[in-house]
Coordinates of C-alpha atoms in Angstrom, one line a residue:
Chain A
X1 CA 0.9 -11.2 16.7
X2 CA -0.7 -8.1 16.6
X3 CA -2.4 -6.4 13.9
X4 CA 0.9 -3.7 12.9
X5 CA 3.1 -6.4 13.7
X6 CA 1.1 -9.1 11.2
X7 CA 0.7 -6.4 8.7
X8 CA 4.8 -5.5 8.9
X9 CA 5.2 -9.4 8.5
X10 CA 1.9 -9.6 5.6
X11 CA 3.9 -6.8 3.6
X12 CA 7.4 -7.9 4.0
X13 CA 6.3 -11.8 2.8
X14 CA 5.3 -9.9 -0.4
X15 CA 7.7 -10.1 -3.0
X16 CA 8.7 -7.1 -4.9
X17 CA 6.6 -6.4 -8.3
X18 CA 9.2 -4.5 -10.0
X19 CA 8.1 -1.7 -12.9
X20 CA 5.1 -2.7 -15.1
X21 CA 5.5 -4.6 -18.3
X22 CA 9.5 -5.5 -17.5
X23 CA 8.7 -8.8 -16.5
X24 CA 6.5 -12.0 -18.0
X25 CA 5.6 -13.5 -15.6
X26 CA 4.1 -12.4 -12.2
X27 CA 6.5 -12.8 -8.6
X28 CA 4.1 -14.6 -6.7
X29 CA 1.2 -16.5 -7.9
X30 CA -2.2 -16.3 -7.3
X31 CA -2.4 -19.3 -4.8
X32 CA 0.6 -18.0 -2.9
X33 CA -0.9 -15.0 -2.2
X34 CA -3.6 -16.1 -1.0
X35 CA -2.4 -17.9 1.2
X36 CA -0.4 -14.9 2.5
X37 CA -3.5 -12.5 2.8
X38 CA -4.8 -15.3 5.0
X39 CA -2.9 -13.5 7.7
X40 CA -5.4 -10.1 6.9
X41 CA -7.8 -9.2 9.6
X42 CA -11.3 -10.8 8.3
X43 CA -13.1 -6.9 8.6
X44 CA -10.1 -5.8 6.0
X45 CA -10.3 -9.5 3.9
X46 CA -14.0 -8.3 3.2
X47 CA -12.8 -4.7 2.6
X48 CA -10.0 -6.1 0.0
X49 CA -12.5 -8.7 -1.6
X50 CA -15.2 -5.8 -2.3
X51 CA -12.2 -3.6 -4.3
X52 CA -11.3 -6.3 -6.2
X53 CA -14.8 -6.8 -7.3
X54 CA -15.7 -3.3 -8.2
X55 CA -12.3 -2.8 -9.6
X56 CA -11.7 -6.2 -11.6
X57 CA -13.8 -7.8 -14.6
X58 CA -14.1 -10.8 -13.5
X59 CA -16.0 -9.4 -10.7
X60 CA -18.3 -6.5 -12.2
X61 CA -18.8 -8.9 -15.0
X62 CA -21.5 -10.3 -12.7
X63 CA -23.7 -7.3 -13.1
X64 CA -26.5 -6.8 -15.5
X65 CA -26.6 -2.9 -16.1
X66 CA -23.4 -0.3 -15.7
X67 CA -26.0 1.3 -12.4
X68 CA -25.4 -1.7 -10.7
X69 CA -21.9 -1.2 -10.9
X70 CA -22.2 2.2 -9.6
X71 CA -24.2 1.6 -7.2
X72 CA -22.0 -1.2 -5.8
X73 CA -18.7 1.0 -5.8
X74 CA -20.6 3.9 -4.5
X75 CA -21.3 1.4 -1.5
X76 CA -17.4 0.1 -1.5
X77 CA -16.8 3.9 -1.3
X78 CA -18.4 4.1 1.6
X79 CA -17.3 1.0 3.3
X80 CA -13.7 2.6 3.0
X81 CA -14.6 5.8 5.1
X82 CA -11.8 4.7 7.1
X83 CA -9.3 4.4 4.6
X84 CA -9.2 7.6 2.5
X85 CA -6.5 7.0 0.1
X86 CA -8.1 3.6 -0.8
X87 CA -11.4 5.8 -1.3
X88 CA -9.3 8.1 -3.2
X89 CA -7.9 5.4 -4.7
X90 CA -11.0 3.5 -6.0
X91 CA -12.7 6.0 -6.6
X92 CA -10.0 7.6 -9.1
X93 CA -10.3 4.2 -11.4
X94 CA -13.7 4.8 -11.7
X95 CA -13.0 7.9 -12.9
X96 CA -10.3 6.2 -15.5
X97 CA -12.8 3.7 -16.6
X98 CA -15.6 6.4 -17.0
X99 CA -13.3 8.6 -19.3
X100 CA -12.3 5.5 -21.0
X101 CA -16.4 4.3 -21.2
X102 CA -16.7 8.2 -22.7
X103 CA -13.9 7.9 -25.4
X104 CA -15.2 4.8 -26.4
X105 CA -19.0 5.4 -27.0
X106 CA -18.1 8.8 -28.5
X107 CA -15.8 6.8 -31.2
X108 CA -19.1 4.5 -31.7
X109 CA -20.8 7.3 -32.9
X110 CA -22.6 8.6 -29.5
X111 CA -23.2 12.2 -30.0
X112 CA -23.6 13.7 -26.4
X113 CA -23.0 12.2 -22.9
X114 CA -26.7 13.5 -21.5
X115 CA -27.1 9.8 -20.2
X116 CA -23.3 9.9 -18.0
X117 CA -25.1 9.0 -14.8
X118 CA -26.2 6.0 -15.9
X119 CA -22.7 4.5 -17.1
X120 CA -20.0 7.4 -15.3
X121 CA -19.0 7.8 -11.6
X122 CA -16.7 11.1 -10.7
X123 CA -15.4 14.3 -10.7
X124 CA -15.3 14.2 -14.4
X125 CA -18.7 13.4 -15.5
X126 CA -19.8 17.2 -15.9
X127 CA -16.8 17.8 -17.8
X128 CA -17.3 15.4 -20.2
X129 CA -20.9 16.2 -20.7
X130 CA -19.8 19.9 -21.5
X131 CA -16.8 19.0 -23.4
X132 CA -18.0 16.0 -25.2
X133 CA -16.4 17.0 -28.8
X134 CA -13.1 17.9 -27.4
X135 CA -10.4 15.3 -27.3
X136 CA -9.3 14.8 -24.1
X137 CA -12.7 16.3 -22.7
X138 CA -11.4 19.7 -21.9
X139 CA -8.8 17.5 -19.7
X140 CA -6.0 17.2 -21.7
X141 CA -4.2 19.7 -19.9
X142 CA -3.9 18.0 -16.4
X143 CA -4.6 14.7 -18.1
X144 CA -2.3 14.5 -21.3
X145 CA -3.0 10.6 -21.2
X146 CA -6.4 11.4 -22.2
X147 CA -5.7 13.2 -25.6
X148 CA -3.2 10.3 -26.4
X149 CA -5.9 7.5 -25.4
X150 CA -8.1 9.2 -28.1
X151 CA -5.7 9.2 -30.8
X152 CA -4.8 5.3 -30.1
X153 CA -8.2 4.5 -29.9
X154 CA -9.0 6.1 -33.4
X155 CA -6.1 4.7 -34.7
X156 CA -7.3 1.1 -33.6
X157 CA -4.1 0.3 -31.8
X158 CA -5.6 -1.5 -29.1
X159 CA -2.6 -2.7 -27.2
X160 CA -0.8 0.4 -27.0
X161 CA -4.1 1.9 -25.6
X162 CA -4.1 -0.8 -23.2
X163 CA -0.2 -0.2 -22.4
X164 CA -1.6 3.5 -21.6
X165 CA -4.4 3.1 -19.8
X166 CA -2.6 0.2 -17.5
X167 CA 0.3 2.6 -17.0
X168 CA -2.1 5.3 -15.7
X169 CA -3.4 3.1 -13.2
X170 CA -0.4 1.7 -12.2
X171 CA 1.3 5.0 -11.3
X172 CA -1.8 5.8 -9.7
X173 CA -1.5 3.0 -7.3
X174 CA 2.3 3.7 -6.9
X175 CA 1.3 7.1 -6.5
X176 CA -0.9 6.2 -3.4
X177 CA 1.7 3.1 -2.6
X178 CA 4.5 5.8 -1.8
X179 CA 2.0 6.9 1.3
X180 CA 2.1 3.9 3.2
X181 CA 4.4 0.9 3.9
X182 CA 3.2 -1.9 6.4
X183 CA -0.7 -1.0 6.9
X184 CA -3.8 -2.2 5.3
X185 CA -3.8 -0.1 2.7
X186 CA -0.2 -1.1 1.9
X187 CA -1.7 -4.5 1.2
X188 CA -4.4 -3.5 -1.2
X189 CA -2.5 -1.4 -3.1
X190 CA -0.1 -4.1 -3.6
X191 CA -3.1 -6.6 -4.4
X192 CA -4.3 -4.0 -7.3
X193 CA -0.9 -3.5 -8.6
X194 CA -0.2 -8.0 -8.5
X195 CA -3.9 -7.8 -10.6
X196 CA -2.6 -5.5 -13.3
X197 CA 0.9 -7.3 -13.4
X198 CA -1.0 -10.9 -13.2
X199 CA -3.4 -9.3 -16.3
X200 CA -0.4 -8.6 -18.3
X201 CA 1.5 -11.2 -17.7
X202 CA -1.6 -13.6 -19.2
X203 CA -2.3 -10.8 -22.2
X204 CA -2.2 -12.5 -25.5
X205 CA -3.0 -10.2 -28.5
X206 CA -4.3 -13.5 -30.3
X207 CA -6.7 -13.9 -27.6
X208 CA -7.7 -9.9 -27.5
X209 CA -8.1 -10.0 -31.0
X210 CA -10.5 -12.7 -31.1
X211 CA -12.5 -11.5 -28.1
X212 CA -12.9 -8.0 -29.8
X213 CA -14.0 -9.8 -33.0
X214 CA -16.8 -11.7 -30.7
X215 CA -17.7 -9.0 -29.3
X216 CA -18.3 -6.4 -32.6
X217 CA -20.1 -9.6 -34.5
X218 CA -22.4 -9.9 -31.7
X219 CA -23.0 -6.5 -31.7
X220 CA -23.7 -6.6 -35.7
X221 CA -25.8 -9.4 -35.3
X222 CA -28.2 -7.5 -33.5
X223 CA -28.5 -9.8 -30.6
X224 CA -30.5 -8.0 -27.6
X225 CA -28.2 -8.1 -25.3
X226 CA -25.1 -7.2 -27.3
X227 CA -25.6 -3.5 -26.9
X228 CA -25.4 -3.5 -22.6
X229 CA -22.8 -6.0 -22.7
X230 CA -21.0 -4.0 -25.0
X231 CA -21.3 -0.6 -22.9
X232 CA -20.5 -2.8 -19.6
X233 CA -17.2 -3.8 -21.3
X234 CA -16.6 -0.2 -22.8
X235 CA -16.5 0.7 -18.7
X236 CA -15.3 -2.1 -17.2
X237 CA -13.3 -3.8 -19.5
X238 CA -9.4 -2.8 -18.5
X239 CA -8.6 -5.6 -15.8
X240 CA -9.5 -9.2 -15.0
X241 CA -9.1 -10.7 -12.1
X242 CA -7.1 -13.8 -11.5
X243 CA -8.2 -13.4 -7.7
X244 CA -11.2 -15.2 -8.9
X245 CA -12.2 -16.8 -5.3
X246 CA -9.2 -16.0 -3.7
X247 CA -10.7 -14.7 -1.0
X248 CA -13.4 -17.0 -0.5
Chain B
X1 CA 8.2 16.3 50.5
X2 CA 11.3 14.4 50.9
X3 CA 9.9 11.3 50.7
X4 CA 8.5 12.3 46.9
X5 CA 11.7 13.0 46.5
X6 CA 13.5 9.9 47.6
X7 CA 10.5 8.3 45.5
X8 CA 11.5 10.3 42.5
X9 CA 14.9 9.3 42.7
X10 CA 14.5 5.3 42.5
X11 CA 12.1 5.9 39.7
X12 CA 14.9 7.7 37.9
X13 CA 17.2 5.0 38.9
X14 CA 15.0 2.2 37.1
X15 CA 13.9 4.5 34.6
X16 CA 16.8 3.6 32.3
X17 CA 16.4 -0.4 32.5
X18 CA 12.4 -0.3 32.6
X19 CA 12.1 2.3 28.9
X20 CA 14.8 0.8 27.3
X21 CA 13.3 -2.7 27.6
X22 CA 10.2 -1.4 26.5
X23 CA 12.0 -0.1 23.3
X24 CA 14.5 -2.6 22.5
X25 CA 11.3 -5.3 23.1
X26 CA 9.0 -3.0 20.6
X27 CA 12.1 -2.5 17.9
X28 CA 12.8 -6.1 18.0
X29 CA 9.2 -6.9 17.2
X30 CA 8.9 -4.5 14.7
X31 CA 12.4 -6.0 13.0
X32 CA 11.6 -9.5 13.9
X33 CA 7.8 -9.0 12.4
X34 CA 9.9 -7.8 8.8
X35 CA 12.4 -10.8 9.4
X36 CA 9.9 -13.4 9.6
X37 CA 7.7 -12.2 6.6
X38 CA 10.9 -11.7 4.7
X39 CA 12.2 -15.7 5.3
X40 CA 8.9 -16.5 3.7
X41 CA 9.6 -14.9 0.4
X42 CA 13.7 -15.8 0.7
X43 CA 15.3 -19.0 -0.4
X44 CA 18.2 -18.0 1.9
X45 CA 20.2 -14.9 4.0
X46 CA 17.6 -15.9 6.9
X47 CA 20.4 -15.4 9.8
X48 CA 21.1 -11.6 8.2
X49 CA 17.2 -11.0 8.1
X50 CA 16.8 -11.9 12.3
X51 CA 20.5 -10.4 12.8
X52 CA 19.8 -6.9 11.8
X53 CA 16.1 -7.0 13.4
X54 CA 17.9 -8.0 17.0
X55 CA 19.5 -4.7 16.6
X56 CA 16.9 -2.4 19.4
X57 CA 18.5 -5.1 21.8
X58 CA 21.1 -2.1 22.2
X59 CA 19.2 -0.5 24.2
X60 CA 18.2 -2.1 27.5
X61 CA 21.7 -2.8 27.7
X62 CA 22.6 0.9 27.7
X63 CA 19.9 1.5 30.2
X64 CA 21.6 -1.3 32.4
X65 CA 24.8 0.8 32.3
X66 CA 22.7 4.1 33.0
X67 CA 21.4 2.1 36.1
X68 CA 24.7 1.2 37.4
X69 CA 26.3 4.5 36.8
X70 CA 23.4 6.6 38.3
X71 CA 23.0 4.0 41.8
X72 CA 24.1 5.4 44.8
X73 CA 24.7 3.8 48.7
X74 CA 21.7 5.9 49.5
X75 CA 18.9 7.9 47.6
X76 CA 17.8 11.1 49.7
X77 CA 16.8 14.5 48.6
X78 CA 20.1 15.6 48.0
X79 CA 20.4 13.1 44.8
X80 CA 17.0 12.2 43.8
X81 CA 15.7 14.9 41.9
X82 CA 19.5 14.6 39.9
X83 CA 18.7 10.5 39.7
X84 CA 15.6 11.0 38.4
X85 CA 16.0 13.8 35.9
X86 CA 18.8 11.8 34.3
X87 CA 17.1 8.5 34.6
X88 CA 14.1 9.3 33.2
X89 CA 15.1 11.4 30.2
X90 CA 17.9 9.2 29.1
X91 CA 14.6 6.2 29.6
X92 CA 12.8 8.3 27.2
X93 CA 15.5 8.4 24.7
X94 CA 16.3 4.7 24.6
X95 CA 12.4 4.0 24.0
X96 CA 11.8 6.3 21.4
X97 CA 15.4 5.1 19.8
X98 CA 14.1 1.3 19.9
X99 CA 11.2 1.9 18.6
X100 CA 12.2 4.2 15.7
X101 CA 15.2 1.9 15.1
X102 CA 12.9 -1.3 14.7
X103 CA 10.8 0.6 12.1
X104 CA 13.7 2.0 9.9
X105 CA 14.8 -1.8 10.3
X106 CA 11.8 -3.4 8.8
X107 CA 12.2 -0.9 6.2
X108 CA 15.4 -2.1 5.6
X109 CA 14.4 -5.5 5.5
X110 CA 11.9 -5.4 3.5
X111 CA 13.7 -2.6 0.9
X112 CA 16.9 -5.2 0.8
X113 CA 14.3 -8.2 -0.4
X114 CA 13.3 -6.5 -3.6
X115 CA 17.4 -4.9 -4.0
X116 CA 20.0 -7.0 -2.1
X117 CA 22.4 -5.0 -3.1
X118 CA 21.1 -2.4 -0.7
X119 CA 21.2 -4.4 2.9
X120 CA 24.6 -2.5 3.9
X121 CA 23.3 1.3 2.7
X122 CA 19.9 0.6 4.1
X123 CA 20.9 -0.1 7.6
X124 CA 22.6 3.7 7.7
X125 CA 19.4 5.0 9.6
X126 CA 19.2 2.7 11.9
X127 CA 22.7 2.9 13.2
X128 CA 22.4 6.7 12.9
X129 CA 19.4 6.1 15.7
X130 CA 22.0 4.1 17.6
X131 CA 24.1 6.4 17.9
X132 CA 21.8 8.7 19.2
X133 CA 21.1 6.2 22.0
X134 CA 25.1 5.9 22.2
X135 CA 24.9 9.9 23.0
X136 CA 22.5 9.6 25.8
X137 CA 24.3 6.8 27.3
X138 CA 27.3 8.9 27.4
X139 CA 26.3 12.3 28.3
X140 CA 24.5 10.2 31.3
X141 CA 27.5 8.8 32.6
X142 CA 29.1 11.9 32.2
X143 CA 26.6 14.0 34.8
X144 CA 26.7 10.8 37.0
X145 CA 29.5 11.6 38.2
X146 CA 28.5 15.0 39.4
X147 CA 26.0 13.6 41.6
X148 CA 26.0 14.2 45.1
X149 CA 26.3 11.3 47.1

């Protein structure tokens, strides 16, 4: 088969995902589709692999500092020269993660973004250095999402922020979805939107809680490490992968 | 010059058969490609799915008819350049309609998976594109009657 042909054939295999948050559990499971993007070309399996990574928990959770993070989706950036949108695409949840990193740290008490380089990737990071005490970051009017993530965040509702911010991104991909319909980039999308469905379908507010809990006692306690792991969640702590060595 | 001519002509003549088997075989990979990736994620309605993607066939069979209708007992300059405008441009149209057809088909197909309720609507296009190949068909039959023979 050839390569439009498989991908018409890859995308139609793929069952529908339906809105976010309407459904508990997810359409297709992790093994299954696996097993379908066994049919990807092995250039675009290492392509799809490498977005997961720098767009998933479970994969950034492998690096030490927030730099090496950056560093490695800078690369992934430029590994998808070919593929704009998913460049776009990547590139604008690093952006969502970096505001999010921002909002966070500024509600810890951080009282200027000088250091954004070292923790921020995007368009946004001048803005928020300059606009640090404003809600939204001098965003709010293009970004209204922003303003409203602030005021759940000081509010401490956690899972509505997390309804937001998963929204967001989820529009975001269906934004870029609408563009194409049997192509690579088809197939990624639909493997980005399957891990945010996947990650909600598995949320448990029990579990969130106590993971939170961990995470501020360790923190307290002082323990040297507590303080990067804490800012590496802060920035990459919205999706978990369940492709966990699907593609290996 | 008149042998160009005469050459033109039988081009014109196949023209029809040759472009719309091009098209119907690339719409009916297209379809078929959405057909088979659909029956892997459907627990039934398999025969609709591979029905609907044979669709593009259409149009090498309207190219037959094109053939027929445009062959004369001899092809000399008097005919050819007629044979092989109409040949050729009613080829192009069945290619381009088989091709586009198979793509609004796999749209189709894969749309109706996630809304069944859909499969009728969603195949509007693609018999919109068939009629378009329907005109052609026509209209060429038509002016083959005001060839010289």
């Amino acid at each position: 088969m050839s390569r439009p042909h498989q991908y018409i054939a890859l995308v139609s295999s793929l069952p529908h995902l339906g809105k976010l948050f309407s459904r508990k559990d997810v359409p297709i499971s992790g093994f299954r589709l696996k097993q379908r993007l066994s049919m990807l070309e092995p250039a675009h399996a290492s392509l799809l692999r490498e977005m997961v990574e720098v767009t998933a928990w479970a994969g950034v959770a492998g690096f030490d500092r927030d730099i090496d993070v950056i560093r490695r989706a800078n690369k992934v950036l430029a590994d998808l020269q070919a593929y704009p949108d998913l460049q776009h695409l990547v590139g604008a949840r690093m952006e969502t993660r970096t505001l999010i990193a921002a909002l966070r740290r500024r509600r810890d008490g951080q009282e200027s973004a000088a250091d954004i380089e070292n923790w921020g990737l995007g368009r946004w990071c001048n803005q928020i250095r300059a606009n640090w005490n404003d809600p939204a970051f001098g965003l709010g009017h293009f970004m209204p999402w922003v303003g409203e993530a602030h005021r759940l965040m000081l509010a401490g509702d956690h899972i509505a922020m997390e309804r937001l911010v998963l929204t967001q991104v989820f529009d975001q991909l269906g934004h870029y979805g609408n563009l194409h319909e049997f192509d690579f980039e088809a197939v990624a999308i639909y493997v980005l939107r399957w891990v945010i469905v996947e990650r909600w379908s598995r949320y448990n507010e029990a579990d969130a809680r106590a993971r939170l809990e961990t995470l501020v006692a360790a923190a307290l306690a002082g323990k040297t490490d507590a303080g990067g792991l804490a800012g590496r969640q802060d920035l990459f702590s919205d999706f978990t992968s369940a492709l966990e060595g699907a593609f290996s | 010059m008149n042998e160009f001519v005469v050459a033109l002509g039988w081009f014109g003549l196949f023209a029809p058969v040759a472009l719309g088997a091009i098209g119907s075989a690339w719409g009916c990979a297209l379809g078929g490609s959405a057909a088979i990736g659909a029956m892997l994620d459907s627990d039934g309605g398999y025969g609709r799915f591979i029905g609907v993607s044979l669709m593009p066939s259409s149009q090498v069979i309207y190219g037959i008819v094109i053939m027929f209708s445009l062959q004369q007992p001899t092809i000399d300059a008097a005919n050819g350049a007629a044979l092989f405008g109409i040949g050729l441009l009613s080829g192009v149209t069945m290619l381009y309609t088989g091709i586009r057809q198979g793509e609004v088909l796999a749209s189709a197909i894969h749309a109706s998976k996630a809304k069944p309720e859909i499969f009728g609507i969603s195949l509007a296009p693609a018999a919109v594109l068939e009629g378009f190949s329907v005109f052609a068909l026509v209209f060429a039959l038509v002016l083959s009657g005001s060839i010289p023979a």
